[in-house]
Structures are given as C-alpha cells and as structure tokens.
C-alpha cells in the first residue's frame, strides 16, 4: 500500500516537472532525450502495458497504430514521428505492418506495430523456430549480456526469464555494432554451452561455458570449454549482424518440454 502511494506521489511530481507538458506522460529518465523517452514508452506499451493502456493486441503482438497514438502517453506523438522512430532504431525493436484489420468487415488497410521481442504477456505468440542442436545457430554462439550487480545473483542461481516470456541471447558479440537481444550497457558477457543447455532445457550456471567483462577479458573462475573459447576468440574480430536466440526457462528435459519451453531461435528480429 505504501509503495503504491509513493508511486502515485512520484507520478504527480513528474507531471508537474515534465518539459513541454508531454514528457511527463512518457517513460524514461529526466536525462533522456525526447526521442529516447518516446522509444521507451512505445517499448513498454507493446511489451508489457497494452492492457493497462486499453489497447487490443493481436496474438502475434501487433496493435493498431491509430489506437496506440490515442493512448494518453502517446497523444502528442504523430504517425510520422513513430515511423521515424522505427526507421532509425538500429536495434530493430519494432516492426510496422500495413494490412487490413482481420477483425473488421472493412477491407481498408491500416497500420500495425509490434515489439519484436521482450514481451511479458503470455498471450503473445511470436514466430519462433525451435532449435534442436547447436548446428541450428549460424554462429554457433549464444551470449547473454547483463550487469555486474545481476551477475552476483546469476552466477549462483542461473539465468531466469523473470517476468518475460523468454530469455534473450545474442548470437555473437559485435565489435562496434548494436546487437538486438543485448543491452549496450551490458557489463558482463555470459557465453552459453548451447548443446548442454538444449539437452537440459534450462540455464543453470553449470552451462556457462565462458564469462567475460564488456572489454572481452575473462572473469576468473569461468574459463569455459575449448570450443566456446575458440568461437569467442573469433567473434572478437568479427562485427556480425546477428539475430536473437531465446531459451525458455524450464527444469525439465527437452524431450518433455512443451513447444513454448523449447530452446528457440528468433527469426523475425
């Protein structure tokens, strides 16, 4: 109860101090640019908050752009701004689609938008392709980026999907590019022994083949397997455009997992 009162107090304070009247409605930090706050707001709505905003979401994660722009948080964002946001987003977080509304008798085509990953809503079913072996990953590598604070927990308990539907892993570490599925602020890089994780169906610390700092120096105590070390060394010199792999949290063998629990590769990133 006290937490809720504090949250409401914080919201009222932001509403008074927000710049231009609209930033107060947008998510993000005061230091964030207006564009960044729009991006964070769109991400939150499409990944977690569509129901709270009263938006109907299709099973594939798309919401009607017209309805999105009517949301109180988005009321002063126009379609041109949204379109530019999607176009310039080098992490490819969003996808715009122009097609008829299948739930309407009208044949008029409308714009739809969705987040390509990171959903916490169980009703969203993305176009994912199950991975049965290491050979199904083009780079042969799966990496999870995290913070040093989170690493203190992860090294003992493993990687959890938390409130989201999947654990997101990148298929490599680019030299200077941006990787979808890994935050640019990641301080610790966890290389996964993919085949062992697939066989087990979950991500405990025993499947961490190698752990590095953001500047690609190994963390002591996590030397990893020879194959993963070789692959990681190669990736240091390769700036690769990668897709995202996701591993669902499960404590069951893969053969007993449901389709949602299988280790999967994201194909629409």
GROMACS .gro file of C-alpha atoms in nm:
model
  269
    1UNK     CA    1   0.000   0.000   0.000
    2UNK     CA    2   0.282   0.236   0.094
    3UNK     CA    3   0.464   0.154  -0.231
    4UNK     CA    4   0.152   0.244  -0.430
    5UNK     CA    5   0.123   0.580  -0.251
    6UNK     CA    6   0.488   0.654  -0.322
    7UNK     CA    7   0.439   0.566  -0.689
    8UNK     CA    8   0.138   0.796  -0.719
    9UNK     CA    9   0.334   1.074  -0.548
   10UNK     CA   10   0.620   1.025  -0.794
   11UNK     CA   11   0.379   1.034  -1.090
   12UNK     CA   12   0.227   1.362  -0.967
   13UNK     CA   13   0.573   1.512  -0.924
   14UNK     CA   14   0.674   1.410  -1.276
   15UNK     CA   15   0.353   1.559  -1.414
   16UNK     CA   16   0.446   1.895  -1.260
   17UNK     CA   17   0.811   1.898  -1.367
   18UNK     CA   18   0.788   1.738  -1.712
   19UNK     CA   19   0.908   1.956  -2.000
   20UNK     CA   20   0.664   2.079  -2.262
   21UNK     CA   21   0.370   1.905  -2.096
   22UNK     CA   22   0.418   1.580  -2.291
   23UNK     CA   23   0.740   1.439  -2.145
   24UNK     CA   24   0.560   1.399  -1.811
   25UNK     CA   25   0.350   1.129  -1.977
   26UNK     CA   26   0.645   0.950  -2.133
   27UNK     CA   27   0.859   0.685  -1.964
   28UNK     CA   28   1.230   0.726  -1.910
   29UNK     CA   29   1.479   0.929  -1.709
   30UNK     CA   30   1.494   1.310  -1.692
   31UNK     CA   31   1.830   1.299  -1.870
   32UNK     CA   32   1.684   1.103  -2.164
   33UNK     CA   33   1.617   1.283  -2.489
   34UNK     CA   34   1.257   1.325  -2.602
   35UNK     CA   35   1.313   1.063  -2.874
   36UNK     CA   36   1.452   0.814  -2.620
   37UNK     CA   37   1.153   0.863  -2.393
   38UNK     CA   38   0.916   0.802  -2.683
   39UNK     CA   39   1.107   0.482  -2.765
   40UNK     CA   40   1.093   0.362  -2.404
   41UNK     CA   41   0.722   0.438  -2.385
   42UNK     CA   42   0.642   0.252  -2.707
   43UNK     CA   43   0.856  -0.043  -2.590
   44UNK     CA   44   0.677  -0.061  -2.256
   45UNK     CA   45   0.330  -0.042  -2.408
   46UNK     CA   46   0.399  -0.305  -2.675
   47UNK     CA   47   0.588  -0.543  -2.446
   48UNK     CA   48   0.406  -0.511  -2.116
   49UNK     CA   49   0.139  -0.241  -2.095
   50UNK     CA   50  -0.109  -0.273  -2.381
   51UNK     CA   51  -0.383  -0.398  -2.149
   52UNK     CA   52  -0.320  -0.118  -1.899
   53UNK     CA   53  -0.350   0.131  -2.185
   54UNK     CA   54  -0.673  -0.029  -2.306
   55UNK     CA   55  -0.524  -0.147  -2.637
   56UNK     CA   56  -0.633  -0.461  -2.819
   57UNK     CA   57  -0.332  -0.674  -2.914
   58UNK     CA   58  -0.332  -0.946  -3.179
   59UNK     CA   59  -0.188  -1.288  -3.088
   60UNK     CA   60   0.121  -1.204  -3.295
   61UNK     CA   61   0.187  -0.893  -3.085
   62UNK     CA   62   0.061  -0.623  -3.324
   63UNK     CA   63  -0.157  -0.333  -3.211
   64UNK     CA   64  -0.334  -0.081  -3.432
   65UNK     CA   65  -0.119   0.231  -3.474
   66UNK     CA   66  -0.423   0.461  -3.470
   67UNK     CA   67  -0.527   0.319  -3.133
   68UNK     CA   68  -0.171   0.337  -2.998
   69UNK     CA   69  -0.145   0.706  -3.084
   70UNK     CA   70  -0.471   0.772  -2.896
   71UNK     CA   71  -0.315   0.638  -2.576
   72UNK     CA   72  -0.275   0.913  -2.310
   73UNK     CA   73   0.100   0.855  -2.304
   74UNK     CA   74   0.122   0.893  -2.682
   75UNK     CA   75  -0.140   1.158  -2.755
   76UNK     CA   76   0.110   1.418  -2.883
   77UNK     CA   77   0.316   1.169  -3.087
   78UNK     CA   78   0.210   1.156  -3.452
   79UNK     CA   79   0.250   0.879  -3.710
   80UNK     CA   80   0.545   1.048  -3.881
   81UNK     CA   81   0.736   1.054  -3.551
   82UNK     CA   82   0.653   0.689  -3.485
   83UNK     CA   83   0.755   0.590  -3.837
   84UNK     CA   84   1.087   0.773  -3.799
   85UNK     CA   85   1.144   0.602  -3.464
   86UNK     CA   86   1.106   0.258  -3.621
   87UNK     CA   87   1.322   0.351  -3.920
   88UNK     CA   88   1.612   0.485  -3.711
   89UNK     CA   89   1.606   0.218  -3.440
   90UNK     CA   90   1.931   0.029  -3.502
   91UNK     CA   91   1.832  -0.244  -3.256
   92UNK     CA   92   1.531  -0.330  -3.470
   93UNK     CA   93   1.299  -0.332  -3.169
   94UNK     CA   94   0.981  -0.266  -3.366
   95UNK     CA   95   0.805  -0.367  -3.686
   96UNK     CA   96   0.541  -0.173  -3.881
   97UNK     CA   97   0.286  -0.358  -4.092
   98UNK     CA   98   0.024  -0.227  -4.337
   99UNK     CA   99  -0.267  -0.467  -4.387
  100UNK     CA  100  -0.645  -0.499  -4.339
  101UNK     CA  101  -0.795  -0.537  -3.993
  102UNK     CA  102  -0.885  -0.906  -3.980
  103UNK     CA  103  -1.136  -0.842  -3.702
  104UNK     CA  104  -1.328  -0.587  -3.907
  105UNK     CA  105  -1.565  -0.625  -4.200
  106UNK     CA  106  -1.385  -0.336  -4.369
  107UNK     CA  107  -1.123  -0.416  -4.632
  108UNK     CA  108  -0.943  -0.089  -4.565
  109UNK     CA  109  -0.578  -0.143  -4.482
  110UNK     CA  110  -0.440   0.006  -4.161
  111UNK     CA  111  -0.100   0.038  -3.994
  112UNK     CA  112   0.003  -0.203  -3.717
  113UNK     CA  113   0.308  -0.203  -3.492
  114UNK     CA  114   0.464  -0.457  -3.259
  115UNK     CA  115   0.774  -0.508  -3.045
  116UNK     CA  116   0.990  -0.780  -3.196
  117UNK     CA  117   1.089  -0.929  -2.860
  118UNK     CA  118   1.084  -0.889  -2.482
  119UNK     CA  119   0.713  -0.949  -2.414
  120UNK     CA  120   0.585  -1.038  -2.069
  121UNK     CA  121   0.228  -1.101  -2.192
  122UNK     CA  122   0.165  -1.474  -2.220
  123UNK     CA  123  -0.095  -1.425  -2.493
  124UNK     CA  124   0.167  -1.306  -2.744
  125UNK     CA  125   0.293  -1.580  -2.974
  126UNK     CA  126   0.587  -1.472  -3.190
  127UNK     CA  127   0.714  -1.650  -3.499
  128UNK     CA  128   0.984  -1.862  -3.336
  129UNK     CA  129   1.172  -2.159  -3.478
  130UNK     CA  130   1.270  -2.432  -3.229
  131UNK     CA  131   1.642  -2.516  -3.209
  132UNK     CA  132   1.725  -2.884  -3.176
  133UNK     CA  133   2.103  -2.865  -3.185
  134UNK     CA  134   2.400  -2.630  -3.190
  135UNK     CA  135   2.405  -2.662  -3.571
  136UNK     CA  136   2.079  -2.465  -3.587
  137UNK     CA  137   2.260  -2.150  -3.469
  138UNK     CA  138   2.457  -2.000  -3.762
  139UNK     CA  139   2.732  -1.852  -3.544
  140UNK     CA  140   2.746  -2.147  -3.304
  141UNK     CA  141   2.741  -1.898  -3.017
  142UNK     CA  142   2.480  -1.774  -2.771
  143UNK     CA  143   2.566  -1.486  -2.535
  144UNK     CA  144   2.370  -1.322  -2.255
  145UNK     CA  145   2.466  -0.967  -2.154
  146UNK     CA  146   2.400  -0.847  -1.800
  147UNK     CA  147   2.516  -0.606  -1.529
  148UNK     CA  148   2.773  -0.681  -1.258
  149UNK     CA  149   2.502  -0.648  -0.994
  150UNK     CA  150   2.280  -0.904  -1.168
  151UNK     CA  151   2.581  -1.130  -1.224
  152UNK     CA  152   2.621  -1.170  -0.846
  153UNK     CA  153   2.285  -1.350  -0.847
  154UNK     CA  154   2.312  -1.519  -1.187
  155UNK     CA  155   2.642  -1.691  -1.107
  156UNK     CA  156   2.469  -1.877  -0.823
  157UNK     CA  157   2.113  -1.919  -0.950
  158UNK     CA  158   2.146  -1.920  -1.328
  159UNK     CA  159   1.963  -1.709  -1.586
  160UNK     CA  160   1.588  -1.662  -1.539
  161UNK     CA  161   1.334  -1.520  -1.780
  162UNK     CA  162   1.186  -1.329  -1.481
  163UNK     CA  163   0.852  -1.174  -1.588
  164UNK     CA  164   0.920  -1.210  -1.960
  165UNK     CA  165   0.826  -1.497  -2.187
  166UNK     CA  166   1.181  -1.587  -2.288
  167UNK     CA  167   1.548  -1.545  -2.207
  168UNK     CA  168   1.709  -1.348  -2.487
  169UNK     CA  169   2.056  -1.439  -2.609
  170UNK     CA  170   2.264  -1.283  -2.888
  171UNK     CA  171   2.441  -1.495  -3.150
  172UNK     CA  172   2.773  -1.319  -3.100
  173UNK     CA  173   2.946  -1.008  -2.974
  174UNK     CA  174   2.991  -0.745  -3.242
  175UNK     CA  175   3.298  -0.523  -3.244
  176UNK     CA  176   3.113  -0.194  -3.284
  177UNK     CA  177   2.761  -0.277  -3.397
  178UNK     CA  178   2.446  -0.293  -3.191
  179UNK     CA  179   2.306  -0.635  -3.106
  180UNK     CA  180   1.937  -0.700  -3.069
  181UNK     CA  181   1.887  -0.901  -2.751
  182UNK     CA  182   2.176  -0.744  -2.559
  183UNK     CA  183   2.176  -0.405  -2.388
  184UNK     CA  184   2.457  -0.168  -2.483
  185UNK     CA  185   2.512  -0.118  -2.109
  186UNK     CA  186   2.593  -0.486  -2.050
  187UNK     CA  187   2.899  -0.519  -1.826
  188UNK     CA  188   2.924  -0.899  -1.818
  189UNK     CA  189   2.902  -1.135  -2.117
  190UNK     CA  190   2.794  -1.493  -2.045
  191UNK     CA  191   2.874  -1.746  -2.320
  192UNK     CA  192   2.639  -2.042  -2.305
  193UNK     CA  193   2.729  -2.406  -2.368
  194UNK     CA  194   2.438  -2.427  -2.610
  195UNK     CA  195   2.419  -2.803  -2.664
  196UNK     CA  196   2.422  -2.882  -2.292
  197UNK     CA  197   2.156  -2.617  -2.228
  198UNK     CA  198   1.941  -2.760  -2.508
  199UNK     CA  199   1.975  -3.112  -2.370
  200UNK     CA  200   1.881  -2.999  -2.019
  201UNK     CA  201   1.612  -2.748  -2.116
  202UNK     CA  202   1.717  -2.478  -1.867
  203UNK     CA  203   2.005  -2.236  -1.798
  204UNK     CA  204   2.184  -2.307  -1.472
  205UNK     CA  205   2.540  -2.183  -1.402
  206UNK     CA  206   2.682  -2.523  -1.499
  207UNK     CA  207   2.609  -2.432  -1.863
  208UNK     CA  208   2.811  -2.107  -1.855
  209UNK     CA  209   3.098  -2.202  -2.082
  210UNK     CA  210   3.275  -1.868  -2.055
  211UNK     CA  211   3.214  -1.536  -1.881
  212UNK     CA  212   3.381  -1.211  -1.985
  213UNK     CA  213   3.379  -0.843  -1.898
  214UNK     CA  214   3.249  -0.592  -2.152
  215UNK     CA  215   3.605  -0.531  -2.274
  216UNK     CA  216   3.634  -0.904  -2.355
  217UNK     CA  217   3.855  -1.008  -2.062
  218UNK     CA  218   3.768  -1.340  -1.891
  219UNK     CA  219   3.626  -1.332  -1.539
  220UNK     CA  220   3.833  -1.554  -1.311
  221UNK     CA  221   3.687  -1.896  -1.242
  222UNK     CA  222   3.494  -1.923  -1.568
  223UNK     CA  223   3.745  -2.040  -1.829
  224UNK     CA  224   3.486  -2.240  -2.024
  225UNK     CA  225   3.519  -2.518  -2.278
  226UNK     CA  226   3.780  -2.516  -2.552
  227UNK     CA  227   3.527  -2.500  -2.838
  228UNK     CA  228   3.346  -2.199  -2.692
  229UNK     CA  229   3.677  -2.025  -2.620
  230UNK     CA  230   3.783  -2.066  -2.983
  231UNK     CA  231   3.450  -1.939  -3.114
  232UNK     CA  232   3.452  -1.645  -2.874
  233UNK     CA  233   3.805  -1.552  -2.980
  234UNK     CA  234   3.697  -1.547  -3.344
  235UNK     CA  235   3.395  -1.330  -3.264
  236UNK     CA  236   3.623  -1.063  -3.111
  237UNK     CA  237   3.737  -0.971  -3.460
  238UNK     CA  238   3.402  -1.006  -3.634
  239UNK     CA  239   3.139  -0.732  -3.647
  240UNK     CA  240   2.840  -0.952  -3.720
  241UNK     CA  241   2.478  -0.862  -3.777
  242UNK     CA  242   2.308  -1.112  -3.551
  243UNK     CA  243   1.962  -1.231  -3.470
  244UNK     CA  244   1.846  -1.322  -3.123
  245UNK     CA  245   1.817  -1.667  -2.973
  246UNK     CA  246   1.593  -1.724  -2.678
  247UNK     CA  247   1.597  -2.003  -2.422
  248UNK     CA  248   1.281  -2.070  -2.228
  249UNK     CA  249   1.316  -2.133  -1.856
  250UNK     CA  250   1.231  -2.493  -1.769
  251UNK     CA  251   1.362  -2.753  -1.527
  252UNK     CA  252   1.253  -3.045  -1.746
  253UNK     CA  253   1.446  -3.239  -2.011
  254UNK     CA  254   1.389  -3.100  -2.359
  255UNK     CA  255   1.203  -3.413  -2.468
  256UNK     CA  256   0.937  -3.340  -2.206
  257UNK     CA  257   0.904  -2.968  -2.276
  258UNK     CA  258   0.609  -2.805  -2.446
  259UNK     CA  259   0.658  -2.602  -2.762
  260UNK     CA  260   0.683  -2.282  -2.555
  261UNK     CA  261   0.954  -2.434  -2.335
  262UNK     CA  262   1.182  -2.549  -2.615
  263UNK     CA  263   1.501  -2.363  -2.685
  264UNK     CA  264   1.408  -2.134  -2.972
  265UNK     CA  265   1.562  -1.904  -3.229
  266UNK     CA  266   1.401  -1.573  -3.315
  267UNK     CA  267   1.352  -1.544  -3.688
  268UNK     CA  268   1.166  -1.212  -3.708
  269UNK     CA  269   1.409  -0.966  -3.548
   0.00000   0.00000   0.00000
